Coordinates of C-alpha atoms in Angstrom, one line a residue:
M186 CA 151.5 30.3 116.2
D187 CA 152.7 33.7 117.2
T188 CA 153.8 33.9 120.8
A189 CA 155.4 36.3 123.2
C190 CA 159.1 35.7 123.8
G191 CA 159.5 35.9 127.5
S192 CA 161.8 38.3 129.2
K193 CA 164.3 38.6 126.4
P194 CA 165.3 42.3 126.0
P195 CA 163.7 44.0 122.9
Q196 CA 165.9 44.7 119.9
S197 CA 166.0 48.0 118.1
K198 CA 166.0 47.9 114.3
K199 CA 166.5 50.5 111.7
V200 CA 163.3 50.5 109.8
C201 CA 162.2 52.2 106.6
V202 CA 158.4 52.9 106.3
I203 CA 157.4 53.7 102.7
G204 CA 154.4 56.0 102.6
A205 CA 153.1 58.6 105.1
G206 CA 149.4 58.1 104.7
M207 CA 147.2 56.7 107.5
A208 CA 148.8 53.3 107.3
G209 CA 152.3 54.6 107.3
L210 CA 151.7 56.9 110.2
A211 CA 150.2 54.1 112.2
A212 CA 153.3 52.0 111.4
A213 CA 155.7 54.7 112.4
R214 CA 154.0 55.4 115.7
E215 CA 153.9 51.7 116.7
L216 CA 157.5 51.1 115.6
R217 CA 158.8 54.0 117.5
R218 CA 156.8 53.0 120.6
E219 CA 158.6 49.6 120.4
G220 CA 162.0 51.4 120.3
H221 CA 162.9 51.1 116.6
D222 CA 164.7 53.8 114.6
V223 CA 162.2 54.8 112.0
T224 CA 162.6 56.7 108.7
L225 CA 159.3 57.5 106.9
L226 CA 159.6 58.3 103.2
E227 CA 156.8 60.2 101.5
Q228 CA 156.7 61.3 97.9
S229 CA 154.1 64.1 98.5
G230 CA 154.8 67.5 100.0
D231 CA 152.8 66.6 103.2
V232 CA 151.7 63.6 105.1
G233 CA 148.2 62.2 104.6
G234 CA 148.5 59.9 101.6
Q235 CA 145.1 59.7 99.8
W236 CA 143.7 62.3 102.2
L237 CA 146.1 64.9 100.9
Y238 CA 143.8 66.3 98.2
D239 CA 145.5 67.1 94.9
P240 CA 143.5 69.1 92.3
R241 CA 145.9 67.9 89.6
T242 CA 145.2 64.8 87.6
D243 CA 147.2 62.6 85.2
A244 CA 145.8 64.7 82.4
D245 CA 147.8 63.0 79.7
D246 CA 146.8 59.6 81.0
A247 CA 143.3 60.0 82.3
L248 CA 142.8 56.2 82.3
G249 CA 145.9 55.7 84.4
V250 CA 147.4 53.1 82.1
A251 CA 151.0 54.0 83.0
A252 CA 152.5 52.7 86.2
P253 CA 153.1 54.3 88.5
V254 CA 150.6 57.1 88.1
K255 CA 152.0 60.6 88.4
V256 CA 149.4 61.9 90.8
H257 CA 149.0 59.7 93.9
S258 CA 145.7 60.9 95.4
S259 CA 142.4 59.7 93.9
I260 CA 140.0 61.7 96.0
Y261 CA 137.7 64.3 94.5
A262 CA 136.8 67.7 95.8
S263 CA 133.4 66.7 97.3
L264 CA 134.5 63.5 99.1
R265 CA 133.3 62.8 102.6
L266 CA 133.8 59.8 104.9
I267 CA 131.5 56.9 104.6
S268 CA 132.2 55.8 108.2
P269 CA 131.4 57.9 111.3
R270 CA 134.2 59.8 112.9
Q271 CA 133.4 58.1 116.2
T272 CA 134.8 54.9 114.8
T273 CA 137.4 56.2 112.4
G274 CA 140.1 57.6 114.8
F275 CA 143.2 55.9 116.2
T276 CA 142.5 53.9 119.4
D277 CA 144.1 56.4 121.8
F278 CA 143.6 59.5 119.6
P279 CA 139.9 60.0 118.9
F280 CA 138.8 61.9 115.8
C281 CA 137.2 64.7 117.9
P282 CA 135.5 67.7 116.3
K283 CA 137.5 70.9 116.6
S284 CA 136.4 74.5 116.8
G285 CA 136.3 76.2 113.4
R286 CA 136.6 72.9 111.5
D287 CA 134.3 70.4 109.9
G288 CA 132.5 68.9 112.9
R289 CA 130.0 66.7 111.1
R290 CA 129.8 63.0 111.8
F291 CA 130.9 62.2 108.3
P292 CA 133.4 65.0 107.6
G293 CA 135.0 65.9 104.3
H294 CA 138.5 64.9 103.2
R295 CA 140.2 68.1 104.4
E296 CA 139.1 67.4 108.0
V297 CA 140.6 63.9 107.8
H298 CA 143.9 65.3 106.5
L299 CA 144.0 67.8 109.4
Y300 CA 143.3 65.0 111.9
L301 CA 146.3 63.1 110.5
K302 CA 148.5 66.2 110.9
D303 CA 147.2 66.5 114.5
F304 CA 148.2 62.9 115.0
C305 CA 151.7 63.5 113.7
H306 CA 152.1 66.5 116.0
A307 CA 150.8 64.7 119.1
F308 CA 153.2 61.9 118.7
G309 CA 156.2 63.7 117.3
L310 CA 156.2 61.8 114.0
M311 CA 157.3 64.6 111.7
E312 CA 160.8 64.3 112.9
A313 CA 161.0 60.9 111.3
V314 CA 159.3 62.0 108.0
R315 CA 161.1 62.9 104.8
L316 CA 158.7 64.6 102.4
N317 CA 159.0 65.0 98.6
T318 CA 161.0 61.7 98.6
R319 CA 160.2 59.0 96.1
V320 CA 161.4 55.5 96.7
L321 CA 162.9 54.2 93.5
R322 CA 164.1 50.8 94.6
A323 CA 164.0 48.5 97.7
S324 CA 165.9 45.3 97.4
M325 CA 167.5 42.8 99.8
T326 CA 171.3 42.7 100.1
P327 CA 173.4 39.5 100.5
A328 CA 173.5 40.3 104.2
R329 CA 169.7 40.2 104.3
K330 CA 169.4 43.9 104.9
W331 CA 167.4 46.2 102.7
A332 CA 169.0 48.6 100.3
V333 CA 166.7 51.5 99.6
R334 CA 167.3 54.1 96.9
S335 CA 165.2 57.2 97.1
M336 CA 165.2 60.5 95.3
D337 CA 164.5 64.0 96.7
L338 CA 162.0 65.3 94.1
G339 CA 163.0 68.9 94.7
L340 CA 166.7 68.1 94.1
G341 CA 165.7 65.8 91.2
E342 CA 164.1 68.7 89.3
C343 CA 167.1 70.9 89.9
A344 CA 169.5 68.1 89.1
G345 CA 167.6 67.3 85.9
A346 CA 168.0 70.9 84.8
N347 CA 171.7 70.8 85.5
G348 CA 172.2 67.4 83.9
K349 CA 173.3 65.8 87.2
E350 CA 170.4 63.5 88.1
L351 CA 172.5 61.2 90.2
D352 CA 173.0 64.0 92.8
A353 CA 169.4 63.6 93.8
Y354 CA 169.7 59.9 94.7
V355 CA 170.1 58.7 98.3
D356 CA 171.2 55.1 99.0
E357 CA 170.6 53.7 102.5
V358 CA 170.6 50.4 104.2
F359 CA 167.9 49.3 106.7
D360 CA 167.2 46.2 108.8
A361 CA 163.6 46.1 107.7
V362 CA 161.1 47.7 105.2
V363 CA 157.5 48.3 105.9
V364 CA 155.4 49.0 102.7
A365 CA 152.5 51.3 103.5
T366 CA 151.8 52.8 100.1
G367 CA 148.0 52.3 100.0
H368 CA 145.9 50.8 97.2
Y369 CA 143.8 53.6 95.8
S370 CA 146.2 55.0 93.2
Q371 CA 146.8 52.6 90.3
P372 CA 143.5 52.3 88.3
R373 CA 142.0 48.9 87.6
L374 CA 140.4 48.9 84.1
P375 CA 137.8 46.6 82.6
S376 CA 138.3 44.9 79.2
I377 CA 135.6 46.2 76.9
K378 CA 135.6 45.7 73.2
G379 CA 136.4 49.0 71.3
M380 CA 138.1 50.8 74.2
E381 CA 141.2 51.3 72.1
T382 CA 139.4 53.1 69.2
W383 CA 136.5 54.8 70.8
R384 CA 136.6 58.5 69.8
G385 CA 135.1 60.0 73.0
R386 CA 136.8 60.8 76.3
Q387 CA 137.6 57.9 78.6
M388 CA 138.9 58.3 82.1
H389 CA 139.1 56.4 85.4
S390 CA 137.6 57.8 88.6
H391 CA 141.3 58.3 89.7
S392 CA 141.3 61.4 87.5
Y393 CA 137.9 62.8 88.5
R394 CA 137.8 65.9 90.7
V395 CA 134.8 68.1 89.9
P396 CA 131.6 67.8 87.8
E397 CA 131.9 71.0 85.7
P398 CA 133.9 69.6 82.8
F399 CA 130.9 67.3 82.0
R400 CA 128.3 70.0 81.7
G401 CA 125.8 69.3 79.0
E402 CA 127.4 65.9 78.2
V403 CA 126.1 62.4 77.9
V404 CA 128.2 60.4 80.4
V405 CA 128.4 56.7 81.0
V406 CA 129.7 55.7 84.5
V407 CA 130.9 52.1 84.6
G408 CA 130.6 50.7 88.1
C409 CA 128.1 51.4 90.9
G410 CA 130.3 51.0 94.0
D411 CA 130.5 53.9 96.4
S412 CA 132.5 56.1 94.0
G413 CA 130.4 55.2 90.9
R414 CA 127.2 56.1 92.7
D415 CA 128.5 59.3 94.1
I416 CA 130.2 60.5 90.9
A417 CA 127.1 59.6 88.8
M418 CA 124.9 61.6 91.3
E419 CA 127.3 64.6 91.2
I420 CA 127.6 64.7 87.4
R421 CA 123.9 64.3 87.0
G422 CA 123.5 67.8 88.3
V423 CA 125.3 69.3 85.3
A424 CA 125.1 66.6 82.6
K425 CA 122.5 66.1 79.9
E426 CA 122.2 62.4 80.6
V427 CA 124.0 59.9 82.9
Y428 CA 124.0 56.2 82.5
I429 CA 125.3 54.2 85.4
V430 CA 126.3 50.6 84.7
A431 CA 125.8 48.2 87.6
G432 CA 127.0 44.9 86.1
S433 CA 124.2 42.9 87.7
M434 CA 120.9 43.5 89.6
E435 CA 122.5 42.2 92.8
A436 CA 124.7 45.4 92.8
V437 CA 121.6 47.6 92.7
T438 CA 121.0 48.5 96.3
P439 CA 117.7 49.8 97.6
G440 CA 119.3 53.2 98.0
L441 CA 120.3 53.2 94.3
S442 CA 116.9 52.2 93.2
K443 CA 115.4 55.1 95.1
V444 CA 117.8 57.6 93.5
L445 CA 117.1 56.2 90.0
A446 CA 113.4 56.7 90.6
K447 CA 113.8 60.1 92.0
H448 CA 116.1 61.4 89.2
S449 CA 114.7 59.4 86.3
A450 CA 114.7 62.4 84.1
N451 CA 118.5 62.1 83.4
L452 CA 119.8 59.3 85.5
H453 CA 119.5 55.8 84.0
L454 CA 120.6 52.3 84.9
R455 CA 122.2 49.8 82.5
L456 CA 123.6 46.3 83.4
E457 CA 126.5 45.8 81.0
V458 CA 128.5 47.5 78.3
E459 CA 128.8 45.3 75.3
R460 CA 131.2 47.4 73.3
L461 CA 132.3 50.9 72.4
C462 CA 131.9 51.9 68.7
E463 CA 134.3 54.2 66.8
D464 CA 131.5 56.6 66.0
G465 CA 131.0 57.4 69.7
R466 CA 128.1 55.0 70.5
V467 CA 128.1 52.9 73.6
V468 CA 126.3 49.6 73.2
F469 CA 124.6 48.0 76.2
K470 CA 123.4 44.4 76.7
D471 CA 119.8 44.5 77.7
G472 CA 119.3 40.8 78.4
G473 CA 117.5 38.2 76.3
G474 CA 119.9 38.7 73.5
S475 CA 118.8 42.3 72.8
S476 CA 120.9 45.4 73.0
S477 CA 120.6 49.2 72.9
S478 CA 123.0 52.1 72.3
I479 CA 123.4 55.8 73.0
A480 CA 125.8 58.4 71.7
A481 CA 128.1 59.4 74.6
D482 CA 130.7 62.1 75.2
T483 CA 132.5 60.5 78.1
V484 CA 133.0 57.1 79.8
I485 CA 134.2 57.1 83.4
Y486 CA 135.4 53.8 84.8
C487 CA 134.7 53.5 88.5
T488 CA 136.2 50.0 88.6
G489 CA 138.6 50.1 91.5
Y490 CA 142.4 49.9 91.8
N491 CA 145.3 47.5 91.5
Y492 CA 147.9 46.9 94.1
S493 CA 151.2 48.2 92.7
F494 CA 154.7 48.3 94.1
P495 CA 157.0 49.3 91.2
F496 CA 159.9 50.0 93.6
L497 CA 160.0 46.6 95.3
E498 CA 162.5 44.0 94.1
T499 CA 162.0 40.6 95.8
G500 CA 163.2 38.2 93.1
G501 CA 159.7 36.8 92.8
A502 CA 159.3 36.2 96.6
V503 CA 156.3 38.6 96.5
A504 CA 154.1 39.1 93.4
V505 CA 150.8 40.7 92.4
D506 CA 148.6 38.2 90.5
D507 CA 145.1 39.2 89.6
N508 CA 145.3 41.8 92.5
R509 CA 146.4 39.2 95.0
V510 CA 149.6 40.2 96.8
G511 CA 151.4 37.1 97.9
P512 CA 152.2 34.9 99.4
L513 CA 151.6 36.8 102.6
F514 CA 151.0 35.4 106.0
E515 CA 148.0 37.1 107.5
H516 CA 148.2 39.7 104.7
V517 CA 151.4 41.1 106.3
F518 CA 154.5 39.0 106.1
P519 CA 156.0 37.2 103.0
P520 CA 157.1 33.9 104.5
S521 CA 160.6 33.8 102.8
L522 CA 161.4 37.4 103.7
A523 CA 159.8 37.7 107.1
P524 CA 160.1 39.6 109.3
S525 CA 162.3 42.1 107.5
L526 CA 159.6 42.9 104.9
S527 CA 156.0 43.6 105.8
F528 CA 152.9 45.2 104.3
I529 CA 150.5 47.4 106.3
G530 CA 147.1 48.3 104.9
L531 CA 146.4 45.8 102.2
L532 CA 143.1 44.7 103.7
R533 CA 140.0 46.0 102.1
K534 CA 136.6 46.6 103.6
V535 CA 137.9 46.8 107.1
F536 CA 137.6 49.9 109.3
A537 CA 140.7 52.1 109.3
P538 CA 142.8 53.0 111.1
R539 CA 142.3 50.3 113.6
S540 CA 143.4 47.5 111.2
F541 CA 146.5 49.5 110.4
E542 CA 147.3 49.9 114.1
A543 CA 146.9 46.2 114.9
Q544 CA 149.1 45.1 111.9
A545 CA 151.7 47.7 112.8
R546 CA 151.8 46.7 116.4
W547 CA 152.4 43.1 115.4
V548 CA 155.2 44.0 113.0
A549 CA 156.9 46.2 115.6
Q550 CA 156.8 43.5 118.2
V551 CA 158.0 40.8 115.9
L552 CA 160.9 43.0 114.8
S553 CA 161.9 43.7 118.4
G554 CA 161.8 40.0 119.3
R555 CA 158.8 40.3 121.7
R556 CA 156.7 38.2 119.3
K557 CA 157.8 35.2 117.3
L558 CA 156.5 34.2 113.9
P559 CA 155.9 30.6 112.9
T560 CA 158.5 28.9 110.7
E561 CA 158.7 29.8 107.0
E562 CA 157.2 26.4 106.1
E563 CA 154.3 26.8 108.6
M564 CA 153.5 30.3 107.3
L565 CA 153.6 29.2 103.7
R566 CA 151.3 26.2 104.5
S567 CA 148.9 28.6 106.3
V568 CA 148.8 30.9 103.2
E569 CA 148.2 27.9 100.9
E570 CA 145.3 26.7 103.1
F571 CA 143.8 30.2 103.0
Y572 CA 144.0 30.3 99.3
R573 CA 142.5 26.9 98.9
A574 CA 139.6 27.8 101.2
K575 CA 138.9 30.9 99.1
E576 CA 139.0 28.8 95.9
I577 CA 136.5 26.3 97.3
A578 CA 134.2 29.1 98.3
G579 CA 134.4 30.5 94.8
V580 CA 136.1 33.7 95.7
P581 CA 138.2 35.2 92.8
S582 CA 141.8 36.0 93.5
K583 CA 141.2 39.7 93.2
Y584 CA 139.1 39.6 96.4
T585 CA 141.8 37.9 98.5
H586 CA 142.4 40.9 100.7
E587 CA 138.7 41.7 101.2
V588 CA 137.6 40.8 104.7
G589 CA 134.0 42.1 104.4
S590 CA 132.5 45.3 105.7
L591 CA 130.1 43.4 108.0
K592 CA 132.7 41.3 109.7
C593 CA 133.5 44.0 112.2
S594 CA 135.3 41.6 114.6
Y595 CA 138.1 40.8 112.2
V596 CA 140.5 43.4 113.6
D597 CA 139.6 42.5 117.2
D598 CA 140.2 38.8 116.6
F599 CA 143.5 39.5 114.8
G600 CA 144.7 41.9 117.5
E601 CA 143.8 39.5 120.3
K602 CA 145.7 36.6 118.6
Y603 CA 148.9 38.5 117.6
C604 CA 149.6 41.6 119.6
D605 CA 147.2 42.3 122.6
F606 CA 145.4 45.0 120.6
P607 CA 142.4 46.4 122.5
R608 CA 138.9 45.4 121.3
Q609 CA 136.5 47.9 119.9
E610 CA 133.7 49.0 122.2
R611 CA 130.3 47.4 121.6
W612 CA 128.5 50.7 120.9
Q613 CA 131.0 51.4 118.1
Y614 CA 130.0 48.1 116.5
E615 CA 126.4 49.1 116.7
L616 CA 127.1 52.4 115.2
L617 CA 129.1 50.8 112.3
R618 CA 126.3 48.3 111.6
S619 CA 123.7 51.1 111.7
T620 CA 125.8 53.2 109.2
V621 CA 126.2 50.3 106.8
H622 CA 122.4 49.7 106.9
D623 CA 121.7 53.3 106.2
M624 CA 124.3 53.5 103.4
V625 CA 122.6 50.6 101.6
D626 CA 119.1 51.9 102.1
K627 CA 119.6 55.7 101.5
F628 CA 123.1 56.4 100.2
E629 CA 122.1 59.8 99.0
T630 CA 121.3 61.1 102.4
F631 CA 122.7 58.7 105.0
R632 CA 125.6 61.0 106.1
D633 CA 123.2 63.7 107.3
D634 CA 120.0 61.9 107.8
Y635 CA 120.5 59.3 110.6
Q636 CA 118.5 58.2 113.6
D637 CA 120.5 56.8 116.5
S638 CA 119.1 54.2 118.9
D639 CA 118.9 55.2 122.5
S640 CA 122.1 53.2 123.4
I641 CA 124.1 54.6 120.4
G642 CA 122.8 58.2 121.1
K643 CA 123.9 58.0 124.7
A644 CA 127.3 56.5 123.8
V645 CA 127.9 59.2 121.2
Q646 CA 127.1 61.9 123.7
E647 CA 129.6 60.4 126.2
W648 CA 132.2 60.3 123.4
H649 CA 131.7 64.0 122.6
L650 CA 132.0 64.8 126.3
S651 CA 135.2 62.8 126.5
C652 CA 136.5 64.8 123.5
L653 CA 135.7 68.1 125.3
N654 CA 137.4 67.0 128.5
S655 CA 140.5 65.9 126.6
S656 CA 140.6 69.2 124.7
S657 CA 140.3 71.2 127.9
K658 CA 143.1 69.1 129.5
A659 CA 145.4 69.6 126.5
G660 CA 144.7 73.3 126.5
S661 CA 145.6 73.6 130.2
E662 CA 148.8 71.7 129.7
V663 CA 149.8 74.0 126.9
S664 CA 149.1 77.1 129.0
R665 CA 151.1 75.7 132.0
A666 CA 154.0 75.0 129.7
G667 CA 153.8 78.5 128.3
A668 CA 153.7 77.2 124.8
K669 CA 151.5 78.2 121.9
P670 CA 149.4 75.4 120.4
E671 CA 150.3 74.4 116.9
P672 CA 148.6 76.7 114.3
G673 CA 145.6 75.0 112.8
A674 CA 144.9 74.9 109.1
S675 CA 142.6 77.4 107.6
K676 CA 138.9 77.3 108.5
Y677 CA 137.1 74.4 107.0
E678 CA 135.8 75.1 103.5
H679 CA 132.4 73.5 103.0
Q680 CA 132.4 70.6 100.5
N681 CA 129.4 68.9 98.8
D682 CA 127.9 65.9 100.5
M683 CA 129.6 63.2 98.5
D684 CA 132.3 60.5 99.1
R685 CA 134.4 57.8 97.4
S686 CA 135.5 54.4 98.6
E687 CA 136.2 51.6 96.1

């Protein structure tokens, strides 16, 4: 059991956080609060991780077979949040609407990115960030430190041109490494007969940005999760025909049924792809031993993502097997390498960034000595019992890190047990449940067509008032200090009403 460690003075460690997305920023903030010396390495040209929109794609590898992919972000131009902003912000830094920006309850990706930049500015995190820096290797030394080799991508390009590639490498030693690289970059592909020889265009949703390239085409969208539904709906507006493959009737939500009925002229449901034929046909299983086929131009696989850590060398202490990263105690610490190695943000179907904050606070307190982990044997036994329970329940390994979108109390229970993390307010739970219900029932319109109960409506109004008061206070403090507020990004550019979340 994790416990506080009395009055022993906290220890300051030199910590490398890999990735400056939402999870990495949460980790950096909590580690610095605990007194650690933090270096945050980010391969992109700005913070934000997935929320830093990149119009480029892995054009020469649209399926994302190569690892790692060249383009990190998988979001498309029209993406919007699927959770309300009132429940999406950091605990002490609410995701408040700002003048001249996207103030909707479910804003677009640009607004989330600007919010993360605001968070960096408010807590002075940029001084710890190194942008355009790719981690090539992280391995443990004989002294149980972490040797991290990174490359300045700008220098790397120059060095490559000059034939002096080693000049771009930086080798450093840290007391601990926190992996916060996210899990929406490396495509997970199905195994369908004929994929290798099909003559049409095949791609993963990782490489989807806008619908225009599919104008007039017949498109098959494999997968009907959030991204599959949204991409199918968006492409339907320009394509000749769109076939969305659900896999089973259990995956067909009431909202999807309504959309299929409304747009039946060119949006169709199929339950399984049997094979892809060399002549361009896609054959579907129709049930009862029968099948049907259509001639298609493009197949888009909206089939999720794999956990991938190509830079991490642990000698087998941590491995990814059928998308299970393990063994990890509470999805964070590998027993044999704890606490010097930890993972933030592996959990799926939990509400961010609260889960990132709670995990990060625990890691920070363990590294400082304020919290104590169980023994290696106890942690490993806990992991094995967890795996066994999943197996008995019939849960495949690939769902190991899914907590479940309706188990809203997971983060509260975790935070209460390990790091005194504040519990979420009850009205926010109610708002989350209402959102999930609306998303299932009317996914096409739930972001803009919602009806709050009296209690939620009152709480949301009070939340907005609190945001206004906080903004006024911050403005007054800036004026008294005689400083100019940080320049905001350009005025919000309206996006379409769509979103992606695997």
